[in-house]
């Protein structure tokens, strides 16, 4: 078993493989990264390709692609990228007789090797090496699907974290500390999470009638939020962008509809 890349994640992957009893060869571009305990460090990727399975975990596909050769027998690609990058790598693998598994890691390095580390993978369904890293979950035959799930879930994370940081900054303008506000924010997120199945169903049926909260009222709310952030001396990029998107959906005729109708503007 080989691991290419000894960054934060690659090192954790190599350590987890050692923990499962595999003999592990590791390679990293720079020599300054420490060698994980009980692994064998090699100086070139080609030496690492002698293993039956090569796990890659580099920062980007651009960093990874120049290293790949048809000497690899099985490539387990855990470098993050776009669906199209994953599909292109799958095509390259097929053309070069390399068995290919495309995975994404929905966890931080500290969780690797525990059941909390969810590994989504697509393409070849039978790759047990992933068991060493956490809880593998096969999302489909198309090699691009794992990357699609990854970016969709990360998109929710980045939007949520951005909204939270904006809120902390806003509360901070009046001296309210994060530790005072955060428990309320966390409860609020749980409540919002419970609303997603219904919202998802509305996007599918495209029936946006609501007796809960119309888009009109949410556009006014976003205007107030943008104004409040400006008045308190803060950056307004996030609330302004949401306001503008929701307002476009309103102008397209969804003012009396539910928030779910904004998806029609996103899909345009
Ligand atoms: N960290 C996380 O929480 C996390 C979570 C999920 C997924 N991931 C994914 O895991 C992958 C690695 O992330 P990381 O956190 O381990 O990053 P990192 O700590 O910054 O490590 C990056 C690795 O990529 C290598 N690299 C960068 N450019 C290179 C090049 N041109 N040629 C060869 N090697 C190159 C680095 O080698 P040098 O040491 O020579 O610079 C290093 O081994 C990313 O795709 C990331 O999205 C990370």
Coordinates of C-alpha atoms and ligand atoms in Angstrom, one line a residue:
X1 CA 0.0 0.0 0.0
X2 CA 1.4 3.4 -0.9
X3 CA 0.3 7.0 0.0
X4 CA 1.4 9.9 -2.1
X5 CA 1.2 13.2 -0.1
X6 CA 2.2 13.7 3.5
X7 CA 0.1 16.8 4.2
X8 CA -2.3 16.9 7.1
X9 CA -4.7 14.4 5.5
X10 CA -2.2 12.2 3.7
X11 CA -0.2 11.6 6.9
X12 CA -3.4 10.7 8.8
X13 CA -4.3 8.2 6.0
X14 CA -0.8 6.6 6.1
X15 CA -1.1 6.3 9.9
X16 CA -4.5 4.7 9.7
X17 CA -3.2 2.1 7.2
X18 CA -0.3 1.2 9.5
X19 CA -2.9 0.9 12.3
X20 CA -4.8 -1.7 10.2
X21 CA -1.6 -3.7 9.7
X22 CA -0.7 -2.7 6.1
X23 CA 2.9 -2.3 5.0
X24 CA 2.9 1.3 3.9
X25 CA 5.2 3.1 1.6
X26 CA 5.0 7.0 1.5
X27 CA 6.2 9.7 -0.8
X28 CA 6.0 13.5 -0.5
X29 CA 7.4 16.2 -2.8
X30 CA 9.2 18.1 -0.1
X31 CA 11.5 16.4 2.4
X32 CA 10.6 18.6 5.3
X33 CA 7.3 16.8 6.1
X34 CA 7.8 14.1 8.9
X35 CA 7.6 10.4 8.0
X36 CA 4.6 8.8 9.7
X37 CA 5.7 6.1 12.2
X38 CA 6.3 2.6 10.8
X39 CA 6.1 3.6 7.1
X40 CA 8.8 3.4 4.5
X41 CA 9.7 6.7 2.8
X42 CA 10.7 6.6 -0.9
X43 CA 12.3 9.4 -3.0
X44 CA 10.2 9.1 -6.2
X45 CA 6.5 8.4 -6.9
X46 CA 7.7 5.6 -9.3
X47 CA 9.0 3.7 -6.2
X48 CA 5.6 4.1 -4.6
X49 CA 3.9 2.7 -7.7
X50 CA 5.3 -0.8 -7.0
X51 CA 2.6 -1.3 -4.4
X52 CA -0.7 -2.9 -5.4
X53 CA -2.7 0.1 -4.3
X54 CA -1.7 3.7 -4.5
X55 CA -3.6 6.2 -2.4
X56 CA -3.2 9.9 -3.5
X57 CA -4.0 12.8 -1.2
X58 CA -2.4 16.0 -2.7
X59 CA -3.7 19.5 -2.5
X60 CA -5.3 19.6 -6.0
X61 CA -5.6 17.6 -9.2
X62 CA -3.2 20.0 -10.9
X63 CA -0.6 18.9 -8.4
X64 CA -1.5 15.2 -8.8
X65 CA -2.0 14.7 -12.5
X66 CA 1.7 15.1 -13.6
X67 CA 2.7 12.3 -11.2
X68 CA 0.4 9.6 -12.5
X69 CA 1.7 6.9 -14.8
X70 CA 0.4 3.6 -16.1
X71 CA 2.8 1.8 -13.7
X72 CA 0.1 2.3 -11.1
X73 CA -2.0 -0.9 -10.6
X74 CA -4.9 0.5 -8.5
X75 CA -5.3 4.2 -7.9
X76 CA -7.5 5.3 -4.9
X77 CA -7.8 9.0 -5.5
X78 CA -8.6 11.0 -2.3
X79 CA -7.5 14.4 -3.7
X80 CA -10.4 16.8 -3.8
X81 CA -11.6 18.1 -7.1
X82 CA -14.5 18.8 -9.4
X83 CA -16.7 16.0 -10.9
X84 CA -15.2 16.7 -14.3
X85 CA -11.7 16.3 -13.0
X86 CA -12.6 13.0 -11.4
X87 CA -14.2 11.8 -14.6
X88 CA -11.2 12.8 -16.7
X89 CA -8.9 10.9 -14.2
X90 CA -11.3 7.9 -14.5
X91 CA -11.0 8.0 -18.3
X92 CA -7.2 8.3 -18.1
X93 CA -7.1 5.3 -15.7
X94 CA -9.3 3.2 -18.1
X95 CA -7.2 4.1 -21.1
X96 CA -4.0 3.1 -19.1
X97 CA -5.2 -0.1 -17.6
X98 CA -5.3 1.3 -14.1
X99 CA -8.1 0.3 -11.7
X100 CA -9.7 3.4 -10.3
X101 CA -11.6 4.4 -7.2
X102 CA -12.5 8.0 -6.6
X103 CA -13.2 9.1 -3.0
X104 CA -13.7 12.2 -1.0
X105 CA -13.2 12.6 2.7
X106 CA -16.0 14.2 4.7
X107 CA -13.8 14.5 7.9
X108 CA -10.8 16.3 9.4
X109 CA -7.5 14.5 9.7
X110 CA -8.0 13.9 13.5
X111 CA -11.2 11.8 12.7
X112 CA -9.4 9.5 10.2
X113 CA -9.6 5.8 11.3
X114 CA -12.7 6.4 13.4
X115 CA -16.4 5.8 12.4
X116 CA -16.9 9.6 12.4
X117 CA -14.8 9.8 9.1
X118 CA -17.3 9.4 6.3
X119 CA -15.6 8.5 3.0
X120 CA -17.8 8.9 0.0
X121 CA -16.6 7.0 -3.1
X122 CA -17.7 6.4 -6.6
X123 CA -16.6 4.2 -9.5
X124 CA -15.4 0.7 -8.5
X125 CA -17.6 -0.5 -5.6
X126 CA -15.2 -2.9 -4.0
X127 CA -12.4 -1.1 -2.4
X128 CA -11.8 -2.3 1.1
X129 CA -8.7 -0.1 1.7
X130 CA -11.2 2.6 2.4
X131 CA -12.4 0.7 5.5
X132 CA -9.1 1.7 7.2
X133 CA -10.0 5.4 6.9
X134 CA -13.5 5.5 8.4
X135 CA -17.0 4.7 7.1
X136 CA -17.0 4.3 3.3
X137 CA -20.2 4.9 1.5
X138 CA -20.6 4.2 -2.3
X139 CA -22.5 6.9 -4.0
X140 CA -22.6 5.5 -7.6
X141 CA -20.8 4.1 -10.6
X142 CA -20.1 7.5 -12.2
X143 CA -16.6 8.5 -11.0
X144 CA -17.6 12.1 -10.7
X145 CA -20.4 11.6 -8.2
X146 CA -18.2 11.5 -5.0
X147 CA -16.8 15.0 -6.0
X148 CA -20.3 16.2 -6.7
X149 CA -21.5 15.1 -3.2
X150 CA -18.4 16.6 -1.6
X151 CA -18.8 20.0 -3.2
X152 CA -22.6 20.1 -2.5
X153 CA -22.0 19.3 1.2
X154 CA -19.1 21.7 1.5
X155 CA -21.2 24.4 -0.1
X156 CA -23.7 24.0 2.7
X157 CA -20.8 24.2 5.2
X158 CA -19.2 27.3 3.7
X159 CA -22.6 29.1 3.4
X160 CA -23.4 28.2 7.0
X161 CA -20.0 29.2 8.4
X162 CA -20.1 32.4 6.5
X163 CA -23.6 33.2 7.9
X164 CA -22.4 32.3 11.4
X165 CA -19.3 34.5 11.2
X166 CA -21.4 37.4 9.9
X167 CA -23.8 36.9 12.9
X168 CA -20.9 36.8 15.4
X169 CA -19.5 40.0 13.9
X170 CA -22.9 41.7 14.1
X171 CA -23.5 40.6 17.7
X172 CA -19.9 41.7 18.5
X173 CA -20.7 45.2 17.4
X174 CA -22.8 45.5 20.5
X175 CA -20.4 43.7 22.8
X176 CA -22.2 40.3 22.8
X177 CA -19.5 37.6 23.0
X178 CA -19.5 34.5 20.7
X179 CA -19.9 32.2 23.7
X180 CA -23.1 34.0 24.7
X181 CA -24.6 33.8 21.2
X182 CA -23.3 30.5 19.9
X183 CA -25.6 28.1 21.8
X184 CA -28.6 29.9 20.4
X185 CA -27.1 29.7 16.9
X186 CA -26.5 26.0 17.2
X187 CA -30.1 25.3 18.4
X188 CA -31.3 27.4 15.5
X189 CA -29.3 25.4 13.0
X190 CA -30.8 22.1 14.3
X191 CA -34.3 23.6 13.8
X192 CA -33.4 24.7 10.3
X193 CA -31.9 21.3 9.5
X194 CA -35.3 19.7 10.3
X195 CA -36.9 21.9 7.6
X196 CA -34.8 20.7 4.8
X197 CA -36.8 17.5 3.8
X198 CA -39.9 19.6 3.2
X199 CA -37.9 22.2 1.3
X200 CA -36.3 19.5 -0.8
X201 CA -39.8 18.0 -1.6
X202 CA -41.0 21.4 -2.7
X203 CA -38.1 21.8 -5.2
X204 CA -38.9 18.4 -6.6
X205 CA -42.7 18.9 -7.0
X206 CA -42.2 22.6 -7.9
X207 CA -45.3 23.5 -5.9
X208 CA -44.3 26.5 -3.8
X209 CA -47.6 27.5 -2.3
X210 CA -47.0 28.5 1.3
X211 CA -49.0 29.5 4.4
X212 CA -45.8 29.8 6.4
X213 CA -43.5 32.5 5.0
X214 CA -43.6 34.1 1.6
X215 CA -40.5 35.2 -0.4
X216 CA -41.7 38.8 -0.2
X217 CA -41.2 38.9 3.5
X218 CA -37.8 37.2 3.3
X219 CA -36.6 39.8 0.7
X220 CA -37.5 42.6 3.1
X221 CA -35.7 40.7 5.9
X222 CA -32.6 40.4 3.8
X223 CA -32.7 44.1 3.0
X224 CA -33.0 44.9 6.8
X225 CA -30.1 42.5 7.5
X226 CA -27.9 44.1 4.8
X227 CA -28.8 47.6 6.1
X228 CA -28.1 46.6 9.8
X229 CA -24.7 45.2 8.9
X230 CA -23.8 48.4 7.0
X231 CA -25.1 50.6 9.9
X232 CA -23.0 48.6 12.3
X233 CA -19.9 49.2 10.2
X234 CA -19.6 45.6 8.8
X235 CA -18.9 44.1 5.3
X236 CA -22.2 43.3 3.6
X237 CA -21.1 40.9 0.9
X238 CA -22.9 37.9 2.2
X239 CA -26.3 39.4 3.1
X240 CA -26.3 41.6 -0.1
X241 CA -25.6 38.6 -2.3
X242 CA -28.5 36.6 -0.7
X243 CA -30.7 39.7 -1.0
X244 CA -30.0 40.1 -4.7
X245 CA -30.6 36.5 -5.5
X246 CA -33.9 36.3 -3.5
X247 CA -35.0 39.6 -5.0
X248 CA -34.4 38.3 -8.6
X249 CA -36.7 35.3 -7.8
X250 CA -39.2 37.8 -6.4
X251 CA -39.1 39.8 -9.6
X252 CA -39.6 36.6 -11.6
X253 CA -43.0 36.2 -9.9
X254 CA -42.2 34.1 -6.8
X255 CA -43.0 36.8 -4.2
X256 CA -46.0 35.0 -2.8
X257 CA -44.2 31.6 -3.0
X258 CA -42.0 29.9 -0.4
X259 CA -38.2 30.3 -0.1
X260 CA -37.8 27.0 -2.0
X261 CA -38.8 28.9 -5.2
X262 CA -35.4 30.6 -5.2
X263 CA -34.1 27.4 -6.7
X264 CA -35.8 28.4 -10.0
X265 CA -33.5 31.5 -10.1
X266 CA -30.5 29.3 -9.2
X267 CA -31.3 26.9 -12.0
X268 CA -31.6 29.6 -14.7
Ligands
LIG1 N1 -7.3 18.7 5.9 C1 -8.6 18.5 5.8 O1 -9.4 18.7 6.8 C2 -9.2 17.8 4.6 C3 -10.5 17.3 4.7 C4 -11.1 16.6 3.6 C5 -10.4 16.6 2.4 N2 -9.1 17.1 2.3 C6 -8.4 17.0 1.0 O2 -7.2 16.3 1.2 C7 -6.3 16.8 0.2 C8 -5.0 17.2 1.0 O3 -5.3 18.2 2.0 P1 -4.3 18.5 3.2 O4 -5.1 19.1 4.3 O5 -3.5 17.2 3.5 O6 -3.4 19.6 2.5 P2 -1.9 20.0 3.0 O7 -1.7 19.7 4.4 O8 -1.8 21.4 2.5 O9 -1.0 19.0 2.1 C9 -0.9 19.2 0.7 C10 -0.1 18.1 0.1 O10 -0.1 18.3 -1.3 C11 1.3 18.3 -1.8 N3 1.5 19.1 -3.0 C12 1.0 20.3 -3.2 N4 1.4 20.7 -4.4 C13 2.1 19.7 -5.0 C14 2.8 19.5 -6.2 N5 2.7 20.5 -7.2 N6 3.4 18.4 -6.4 C15 3.4 17.4 -5.5 N7 2.8 17.5 -4.3 C16 2.2 18.7 -4.0 C17 2.0 18.8 -0.6 O11 3.4 18.5 -0.7 P3 4.5 19.4 0.0 O12 4.7 19.0 1.4 O13 5.7 19.2 -0.9 O14 4.0 20.8 -0.2 C18 1.3 18.1 0.6 O15 1.8 16.7 0.6 C19 -6.9 18.1 -0.4 O16 -7.4 17.7 -1.7 C20 -8.1 18.4 0.5 O17 -9.1 19.1 -0.1 C21 -8.5 17.7 3.4

